[in-house]
Amino acid sequence: MEILGSILSGAIGGFAATSMGSIAVQKYKQPVIEFNDGVVKKGSSPYDGRNETAEYDVQIQNTGRSVATNCKPRIILEGTHDTTVNEPFMAEDGWEVDEVDVTKEYTINVVPEWTEESSNRIDINQDEYASFRLFKASKESVGPEVHEKIRFGTVLPEDKMAEKDGIFSEPIRVETPPPRMDTEPNVTYKSSIGQEIFNEIDWEIKKIIVTSANSKKLEAELNLEWEASSLPELSLE
């Protein structure tokens, strides 16, 4: 019995050592995805300064010792905008319009394509980089008016463009509370947000998430400042 016990103890010990060694090797060889330079701003401005554009890319690096597979980025922004809307109602003398306080809900949930290839999911080799577009910002001067906005989403293929403002996809969901006579909220979709509205929105969530099949999830908060200049300044926290 003592011999059998010794054999079993040795076998269990060997199995445990092998398992621990295997786990250690897997951990040592595991890929690690990290934000490399944070948000990379690439822009251009003509000599007169009236029009200006910039593209904001997020760069990811694999600092581990094996390939990070099936890497998928996601951009999530959620917030509320306290504003007013003109709401029609039936009065004694007919239809009238009343200005009503409402809280609009803004939701942006984008799975962007990697700039290296037209795909939402890619593999990133050891010590290599990959990036995806966060959004594009622009300052456009049309006569005396200046429009400053950021645009999410992507350019649609020609066969999927709608009749009005259909060049870009529309990932910005805006939900407005229902008027007096309706039971369902009014939901619209946009491709861009102007500077004034963006700064008035109370953003509760502003983050970037990158997942992979074989590495730890990468997540960061977006710190977006858009007060001092026509184009926003971004950093990751």
PDB file of C-alpha atoms in Angstrom:
ATOM      1  CA  MET A   1       0.000   0.000   0.000  1.00  0.00           C
ATOM      2  CA  GLU A   2       2.858   2.341   0.822  1.00  0.00           C
ATOM      3  CA  ILE A   3       4.410   1.680  -2.589  1.00  0.00           C
ATOM      4  CA  LEU A   4       1.076   2.337  -4.318  1.00  0.00           C
ATOM      5  CA  GLY A   5       0.669   5.554  -2.346  1.00  0.00           C
ATOM      6  CA  SER A   6       4.121   6.685  -3.327  1.00  0.00           C
ATOM      7  CA  ILE A   7       3.401   5.948  -6.989  1.00  0.00           C
ATOM      8  CA  LEU A   8       0.110   7.897  -6.852  1.00  0.00           C
ATOM      9  CA  SER A   9       1.744  10.811  -5.044  1.00  0.00           C
ATOM     10  CA  GLY A  10       4.497  10.913  -7.637  1.00  0.00           C
ATOM     11  CA  ALA A  11       2.016  10.751 -10.502  1.00  0.00           C
ATOM     12  CA  ILE A  12      -0.120  13.540  -9.049  1.00  0.00           C
ATOM     13  CA  GLY A  13       2.955  15.648  -8.379  1.00  0.00           C
ATOM     14  CA  GLY A  14       4.227  15.107 -11.905  1.00  0.00           C
ATOM     15  CA  PHE A  15       0.832  15.958 -13.386  1.00  0.00           C
ATOM     16  CA  ALA A  16       0.595  19.130 -11.280  1.00  0.00           C
ATOM     17  CA  ALA A  17       4.105  20.157 -12.246  1.00  0.00           C
ATOM     18  CA  THR A  18       3.357  19.531 -15.915  1.00  0.00           C
ATOM     19  CA  SER A  19       0.090  21.491 -15.710  1.00  0.00           C
ATOM     20  CA  MET A  20       1.733  24.393 -13.901  1.00  0.00           C
ATOM     21  CA  GLY A  21       4.536  24.382 -16.426  1.00  0.00           C
ATOM     22  CA  SER A  22       2.086  24.357 -19.301  1.00  0.00           C
ATOM     23  CA  ILE A  23       0.163  27.273 -17.786  1.00  0.00           C
ATOM     24  CA  ALA A  24       3.396  29.190 -17.237  1.00  0.00           C
ATOM     25  CA  VAL A  25       4.470  28.623 -20.848  1.00  0.00           C
ATOM     26  CA  GLN A  26       1.068  29.726 -22.157  1.00  0.00           C
ATOM     27  CA  LYS A  27       1.181  32.869 -20.020  1.00  0.00           C
ATOM     28  CA  TYR A  28       4.734  33.607 -21.155  1.00  0.00           C
ATOM     29  CA  LYS A  29       3.785  33.249 -24.823  1.00  0.00           C
ATOM     30  CA  GLN A  30       0.440  35.046 -24.512  1.00  0.00           C
ATOM     31  CA  PRO A  31      -0.152  38.051 -26.811  1.00  0.00           C
ATOM     32  CA  VAL A  32      -0.656  41.443 -25.149  1.00  0.00           C
ATOM     33  CA  ILE A  33      -2.483  44.235 -26.981  1.00  0.00           C
ATOM     34  CA  GLU A  34      -1.871  47.801 -25.807  1.00  0.00           C
ATOM     35  CA  PHE A  35      -2.605  51.352 -26.923  1.00  0.00           C
ATOM     36  CA  ASN A  36       0.632  52.466 -28.537  1.00  0.00           C
ATOM     37  CA  ASP A  37       0.503  56.218 -29.207  1.00  0.00           C
ATOM     38  CA  GLY A  38      -3.078  56.662 -28.029  1.00  0.00           C
ATOM     39  CA  VAL A  39      -5.015  58.758 -30.548  1.00  0.00           C
ATOM     40  CA  VAL A  40      -3.047  59.786 -33.642  1.00  0.00           C
ATOM     41  CA  LYS A  41      -4.255  63.000 -35.272  1.00  0.00           C
ATOM     42  CA  LYS A  42      -3.666  63.368 -38.997  1.00  0.00           C
ATOM     43  CA  GLY A  43      -4.881  66.628 -40.500  1.00  0.00           C
ATOM     44  CA  SER A  44      -4.543  69.334 -43.093  1.00  0.00           C
ATOM     45  CA  SER A  45      -5.367  73.011 -43.291  1.00  0.00           C
ATOM     46  CA  PRO A  46      -5.268  75.351 -46.293  1.00  0.00           C
ATOM     47  CA  TYR A  47      -3.390  78.638 -46.201  1.00  0.00           C
ATOM     48  CA  ASP A  48      -6.424  80.793 -45.357  1.00  0.00           C
ATOM     49  CA  GLY A  49      -7.422  78.674 -42.335  1.00  0.00           C
ATOM     50  CA  ARG A  50     -11.113  78.826 -43.260  1.00  0.00           C
ATOM     51  CA  ASN A  51     -11.423  75.091 -43.800  1.00  0.00           C
ATOM     52  CA  GLU A  52      -9.690  72.421 -41.762  1.00  0.00           C
ATOM     53  CA  THR A  53      -9.955  68.651 -41.467  1.00  0.00           C
ATOM     54  CA  ALA A  54      -8.376  65.980 -39.302  1.00  0.00           C
ATOM     55  CA  GLU A  55      -8.657  62.222 -38.999  1.00  0.00           C
ATOM     56  CA  TYR A  56      -8.279  60.637 -35.575  1.00  0.00           C
ATOM     57  CA  ASP A  57      -6.914  57.093 -35.525  1.00  0.00           C
ATOM     58  CA  VAL A  58      -6.391  54.773 -32.560  1.00  0.00           C
ATOM     59  CA  GLN A  59      -3.193  52.718 -32.757  1.00  0.00           C
ATOM     60  CA  ILE A  60      -2.861  49.273 -31.166  1.00  0.00           C
ATOM     61  CA  GLN A  61       0.378  47.318 -30.628  1.00  0.00           C
ATOM     62  CA  ASN A  62       0.909  43.653 -29.800  1.00  0.00           C
ATOM     63  CA  THR A  63       3.695  43.605 -27.204  1.00  0.00           C
ATOM     64  CA  GLY A  64       3.306  39.900 -26.383  1.00  0.00           C
ATOM     65  CA  ARG A  65       5.157  36.854 -27.697  1.00  0.00           C
ATOM     66  CA  SER A  66       2.578  35.397 -30.094  1.00  0.00           C
ATOM     67  CA  VAL A  67      -0.076  36.484 -32.590  1.00  0.00           C
ATOM     68  CA  ALA A  68      -3.149  38.269 -31.181  1.00  0.00           C
ATOM     69  CA  THR A  69      -6.025  36.751 -33.154  1.00  0.00           C
ATOM     70  CA  ASN A  70      -9.474  38.005 -34.102  1.00  0.00           C
ATOM     71  CA  CYS A  71      -8.912  41.529 -32.744  1.00  0.00           C
ATOM     72  CA  LYS A  72     -12.104  43.610 -32.859  1.00  0.00           C
ATOM     73  CA  PRO A  73     -12.471  47.329 -31.926  1.00  0.00           C
ATOM     74  CA  ARG A  74     -15.597  49.068 -30.651  1.00  0.00           C
ATOM     75  CA  ILE A  75     -16.372  52.755 -29.983  1.00  0.00           C
ATOM     76  CA  ILE A  76     -19.117  53.528 -27.446  1.00  0.00           C
ATOM     77  CA  LEU A  77     -20.478  56.959 -26.500  1.00  0.00           C
ATOM     78  CA  GLU A  78     -23.720  57.478 -24.580  1.00  0.00           C
ATOM     79  CA  GLY A  79     -25.159  60.699 -23.231  1.00  0.00           C
ATOM     80  CA  THR A  80     -28.194  62.930 -22.764  1.00  0.00           C
ATOM     81  CA  HIS A  81     -28.976  66.379 -24.150  1.00  0.00           C
ATOM     82  CA  ASP A  82     -31.380  68.674 -22.300  1.00  0.00           C
ATOM     83  CA  THR A  83     -33.058  70.868 -24.908  1.00  0.00           C
ATOM     84  CA  THR A  84     -36.463  72.044 -26.152  1.00  0.00           C
ATOM     85  CA  VAL A  85     -38.670  70.978 -29.070  1.00  0.00           C
ATOM     86  CA  ASN A  86     -41.722  72.522 -30.702  1.00  0.00           C
ATOM     87  CA  GLU A  87     -44.631  70.209 -29.981  1.00  0.00           C
ATOM     88  CA  PRO A  88     -47.978  70.703 -31.793  1.00  0.00           C
ATOM     89  CA  PHE A  89     -51.239  70.308 -29.848  1.00  0.00           C
ATOM     90  CA  MET A  90     -54.950  70.819 -30.513  1.00  0.00           C
ATOM     91  CA  ALA A  91     -56.359  73.980 -28.909  1.00  0.00           C
ATOM     92  CA  GLU A  92     -59.860  75.474 -29.108  1.00  0.00           C
ATOM     93  CA  ASP A  93     -58.923  77.535 -32.157  1.00  0.00           C
ATOM     94  CA  GLY A  94     -57.056  74.727 -33.911  1.00  0.00           C
ATOM     95  CA  TRP A  95     -53.492  73.473 -33.914  1.00  0.00           C
ATOM     96  CA  GLU A  96     -50.910  75.389 -31.923  1.00  0.00           C
ATOM     97  CA  VAL A  97     -47.259  74.815 -31.114  1.00  0.00           C
ATOM     98  CA  ASP A  98     -45.830  74.652 -27.619  1.00  0.00           C
ATOM     99  CA  GLU A  99     -42.139  74.711 -26.674  1.00  0.00           C
ATOM    100  CA  VAL A 100     -41.468  71.695 -24.452  1.00  0.00           C
ATOM    101  CA  ASP A 101     -38.379  70.714 -22.440  1.00  0.00           C
ATOM    102  CA  VAL A 102     -37.077  67.268 -23.413  1.00  0.00           C
ATOM    103  CA  THR A 103     -34.032  65.118 -22.752  1.00  0.00           C
ATOM    104  CA  LYS A 104     -32.686  63.497 -25.904  1.00  0.00           C
ATOM    105  CA  GLU A 105     -30.610  60.350 -25.621  1.00  0.00           C
ATOM    106  CA  TYR A 106     -27.533  60.044 -27.855  1.00  0.00           C
ATOM    107  CA  THR A 107     -26.027  56.608 -28.489  1.00  0.00           C
ATOM    108  CA  ILE A 108     -22.976  55.859 -30.645  1.00  0.00           C
ATOM    109  CA  ASN A 109     -21.929  52.232 -30.957  1.00  0.00           C
ATOM    110  CA  VAL A 110     -19.492  51.678 -33.820  1.00  0.00           C
ATOM    111  CA  VAL A 111     -17.438  48.636 -34.807  1.00  0.00           C
ATOM    112  CA  PRO A 112     -14.911  50.325 -37.130  1.00  0.00           C
ATOM    113  CA  GLU A 113     -12.763  48.716 -39.780  1.00  0.00           C
ATOM    114  CA  TRP A 114      -9.010  48.490 -39.335  1.00  0.00           C
ATOM    115  CA  THR A 115      -7.160  50.865 -41.646  1.00  0.00           C
ATOM    116  CA  GLU A 116      -4.745  48.132 -42.741  1.00  0.00           C
ATOM    117  CA  GLU A 117      -7.600  46.137 -44.314  1.00  0.00           C
ATOM    118  CA  SER A 118     -11.344  46.463 -44.789  1.00  0.00           C
ATOM    119  CA  SER A 119     -12.249  44.215 -41.897  1.00  0.00           C
ATOM    120  CA  ASN A 120     -13.569  44.552 -38.344  1.00  0.00           C
ATOM    121  CA  ARG A 121     -11.469  41.600 -37.158  1.00  0.00           C
ATOM    122  CA  ILE A 122      -7.772  41.051 -37.828  1.00  0.00           C
ATOM    123  CA  ASP A 123      -4.736  39.246 -36.418  1.00  0.00           C
ATOM    124  CA  ILE A 124      -1.860  41.370 -35.068  1.00  0.00           C
ATOM    125  CA  ASN A 125       1.586  39.785 -35.135  1.00  0.00           C
ATOM    126  CA  GLN A 126       4.142  40.101 -32.359  1.00  0.00           C
ATOM    127  CA  ASP A 127       5.643  43.638 -32.163  1.00  0.00           C
ATOM    128  CA  GLU A 128       3.368  44.882 -34.952  1.00  0.00           C
ATOM    129  CA  TYR A 129       0.879  47.764 -35.013  1.00  0.00           C
ATOM    130  CA  ALA A 130      -2.648  48.229 -36.304  1.00  0.00           C
ATOM    131  CA  SER A 131      -5.001  51.212 -36.232  1.00  0.00           C
ATOM    132  CA  PHE A 132      -8.657  52.064 -36.761  1.00  0.00           C
ATOM    133  CA  ARG A 133     -10.480  55.333 -37.430  1.00  0.00           C
ATOM    134  CA  LEU A 134     -12.148  56.924 -34.393  1.00  0.00           C
ATOM    135  CA  PHE A 135     -13.809  59.781 -36.280  1.00  0.00           C
ATOM    136  CA  LYS A 136     -13.132  62.601 -38.728  1.00  0.00           C
ATOM    137  CA  ALA A 137     -13.378  66.253 -37.664  1.00  0.00           C
ATOM    138  CA  SER A 138     -13.868  69.242 -39.923  1.00  0.00           C
ATOM    139  CA  LYS A 139     -14.240  72.997 -39.914  1.00  0.00           C
ATOM    140  CA  GLU A 140     -16.108  74.254 -42.984  1.00  0.00           C
ATOM    141  CA  SER A 141     -16.657  77.911 -43.818  1.00  0.00           C
ATOM    142  CA  VAL A 142     -19.650  78.547 -46.076  1.00  0.00           C
ATOM    143  CA  GLY A 143     -20.041  82.276 -46.594  1.00  0.00           C
ATOM    144  CA  PRO A 144     -20.272  83.966 -43.191  1.00  0.00           C
ATOM    145  CA  GLU A 145     -21.160  80.711 -41.406  1.00  0.00           C
ATOM    146  CA  VAL A 146     -18.689  78.255 -39.903  1.00  0.00           C
ATOM    147  CA  HIS A 147     -19.644  74.624 -39.308  1.00  0.00           C
ATOM    148  CA  GLU A 148     -17.521  72.541 -36.946  1.00  0.00           C
ATOM    149  CA  LYS A 149     -18.422  68.875 -36.552  1.00  0.00           C
ATOM    150  CA  ILE A 150     -17.147  65.375 -35.998  1.00  0.00           C
ATOM    151  CA  ARG A 151     -18.314  62.519 -38.214  1.00  0.00           C
ATOM    152  CA  PHE A 152     -18.459  58.884 -37.177  1.00  0.00           C
ATOM    153  CA  GLY A 153     -18.975  55.838 -39.369  1.00  0.00           C
ATOM    154  CA  THR A 154     -17.624  55.109 -42.833  1.00  0.00           C
ATOM    155  CA  VAL A 155     -18.140  56.140 -46.441  1.00  0.00           C
ATOM    156  CA  LEU A 156     -20.839  53.956 -47.972  1.00  0.00           C
ATOM    157  CA  PRO A 157     -20.381  52.110 -51.268  1.00  0.00           C
ATOM    158  CA  GLU A 158     -22.052  53.878 -54.158  1.00  0.00           C
ATOM    159  CA  ASP A 159     -24.891  51.353 -54.465  1.00  0.00           C
ATOM    160  CA  LYS A 160     -25.904  51.925 -50.804  1.00  0.00           C
ATOM    161  CA  MET A 161     -25.974  55.722 -50.771  1.00  0.00           C
ATOM    162  CA  ALA A 162     -29.346  57.244 -49.943  1.00  0.00           C
ATOM    163  CA  GLU A 163     -30.870  60.242 -51.709  1.00  0.00           C
ATOM    164  CA  LYS A 164     -30.097  62.778 -48.946  1.00  0.00           C
ATOM    165  CA  ASP A 165     -26.828  62.938 -46.975  1.00  0.00           C
ATOM    166  CA  GLY A 166     -26.229  59.304 -47.755  1.00  0.00           C
ATOM    167  CA  ILE A 167     -22.489  59.402 -48.371  1.00  0.00           C
ATOM    168  CA  PHE A 168     -21.666  58.343 -44.816  1.00  0.00           C
ATOM    169  CA  SER A 169     -23.172  55.664 -42.619  1.00  0.00           C
ATOM    170  CA  GLU A 170     -25.293  56.950 -39.727  1.00  0.00           C
ATOM    171  CA  PRO A 171     -24.235  55.319 -36.452  1.00  0.00           C
ATOM    172  CA  ILE A 172     -25.426  58.162 -34.168  1.00  0.00           C
ATOM    173  CA  ARG A 173     -28.804  57.230 -32.671  1.00  0.00           C
ATOM    174  CA  VAL A 174     -30.907  60.082 -31.239  1.00  0.00           C
ATOM    175  CA  GLU A 175     -34.011  59.206 -29.231  1.00  0.00           C
ATOM    176  CA  THR A 176     -36.471  62.015 -28.450  1.00  0.00           C
ATOM    177  CA  PRO A 177     -39.294  61.508 -25.906  1.00  0.00           C
ATOM    178  CA  PRO A 178     -42.751  61.066 -27.459  1.00  0.00           C
ATOM    179  CA  PRO A 179     -45.047  64.101 -27.901  1.00  0.00           C
ATOM    180  CA  ARG A 180     -48.408  64.249 -26.150  1.00  0.00           C
ATOM    181  CA  MET A 181     -50.321  62.260 -28.769  1.00  0.00           C
ATOM    182  CA  ASP A 182     -47.727  59.532 -29.378  1.00  0.00           C
ATOM    183  CA  THR A 183     -46.638  56.558 -27.301  1.00  0.00           C
ATOM    184  CA  GLU A 184     -43.357  55.744 -29.055  1.00  0.00           C
ATOM    185  CA  PRO A 185     -40.237  57.934 -28.924  1.00  0.00           C
ATOM    186  CA  ASN A 186     -38.960  59.546 -32.100  1.00  0.00           C
ATOM    187  CA  VAL A 187     -35.713  57.866 -33.196  1.00  0.00           C
ATOM    188  CA  THR A 188     -33.433  59.400 -35.821  1.00  0.00           C
ATOM    189  CA  TYR A 189     -29.945  58.535 -37.062  1.00  0.00           C
ATOM    190  CA  LYS A 190     -27.128  60.906 -37.955  1.00  0.00           C
ATOM    191  CA  SER A 191     -23.553  60.652 -39.197  1.00  0.00           C
ATOM    192  CA  SER A 192     -22.185  63.769 -37.484  1.00  0.00           C
ATOM    193  CA  ILE A 193     -22.495  66.017 -34.429  1.00  0.00           C
ATOM    194  CA  GLY A 194     -21.727  69.728 -34.361  1.00  0.00           C
ATOM    195  CA  GLN A 195     -19.388  71.227 -31.772  1.00  0.00           C
ATOM    196  CA  GLU A 196     -22.100  73.160 -29.921  1.00  0.00           C
ATOM    197  CA  ILE A 197     -24.415  70.153 -29.505  1.00  0.00           C
ATOM    198  CA  PHE A 198     -21.538  67.826 -28.610  1.00  0.00           C
ATOM    199  CA  ASN A 199     -20.456  70.096 -25.759  1.00  0.00           C
ATOM    200  CA  GLU A 200     -24.037  70.405 -24.512  1.00  0.00           C
ATOM    201  CA  ILE A 201     -24.476  66.635 -24.283  1.00  0.00           C
ATOM    202  CA  ASP A 202     -23.890  65.154 -20.833  1.00  0.00           C
ATOM    203  CA  TRP A 203     -21.741  62.184 -21.859  1.00  0.00           C
ATOM    204  CA  GLU A 204     -21.995  59.332 -19.375  1.00  0.00           C
ATOM    205  CA  ILE A 205     -19.918  56.859 -21.404  1.00  0.00           C
ATOM    206  CA  LYS A 206     -17.018  57.628 -23.767  1.00  0.00           C
ATOM    207  CA  LYS A 207     -14.799  54.608 -24.231  1.00  0.00           C
ATOM    208  CA  ILE A 208     -12.941  52.356 -26.636  1.00  0.00           C
ATOM    209  CA  ILE A 209     -12.830  48.574 -26.294  1.00  0.00           C
ATOM    210  CA  VAL A 210     -10.621  46.151 -28.236  1.00  0.00           C
ATOM    211  CA  THR A 211     -11.182  42.427 -27.762  1.00  0.00           C
ATOM    212  CA  SER A 212      -9.168  39.456 -28.993  1.00  0.00           C
ATOM    213  CA  ALA A 213      -9.692  35.696 -29.077  1.00  0.00           C
ATOM    214  CA  ASN A 214      -6.529  34.986 -27.086  1.00  0.00           C
ATOM    215  CA  SER A 215      -5.512  38.150 -25.200  1.00  0.00           C
ATOM    216  CA  LYS A 216      -6.916  40.283 -22.413  1.00  0.00           C
ATOM    217  CA  LYS A 217      -9.568  42.875 -23.303  1.00  0.00           C
ATOM    218  CA  LEU A 218      -8.199  46.381 -23.855  1.00  0.00           C
ATOM    219  CA  GLU A 219     -10.301  49.317 -22.670  1.00  0.00           C
ATOM    220  CA  ALA A 220      -9.814  53.079 -22.254  1.00  0.00           C
ATOM    221  CA  GLU A 221     -11.823  56.222 -21.553  1.00  0.00           C
ATOM    222  CA  LEU A 222     -11.883  58.996 -24.163  1.00  0.00           C
ATOM    223  CA  ASN A 223     -10.842  62.415 -22.893  1.00  0.00           C
ATOM    224  CA  LEU A 224     -12.156  64.837 -25.523  1.00  0.00           C
ATOM    225  CA  GLU A 225     -11.594  68.605 -25.278  1.00  0.00           C
ATOM    226  CA  TRP A 226     -13.358  70.714 -27.904  1.00  0.00           C
ATOM    227  CA  GLU A 227     -13.515  74.239 -26.542  1.00  0.00           C
ATOM    228  CA  ALA A 228     -10.356  76.159 -27.401  1.00  0.00           C
ATOM    229  CA  SER A 229      -9.976  75.216 -31.077  1.00  0.00           C
ATOM    230  CA  SER A 230     -12.120  74.314 -34.066  1.00  0.00           C
ATOM    231  CA  LEU A 231     -10.852  70.715 -34.015  1.00  0.00           C
ATOM    232  CA  PRO A 232     -11.006  68.565 -30.865  1.00  0.00           C
ATOM    233  CA  GLU A 233      -8.033  67.376 -28.835  1.00  0.00           C
ATOM    234  CA  LEU A 234      -8.140  63.765 -27.629  1.00  0.00           C
ATOM    235  CA  SER A 235      -6.304  61.502 -25.241  1.00  0.00           C
ATOM    236  CA  LEU A 236      -6.930  58.081 -23.700  1.00  0.00           C
ATOM    237  CA  GLU A 237      -7.138  57.393 -19.990  1.00  0.00           C
TER     238      GLU A 237
END
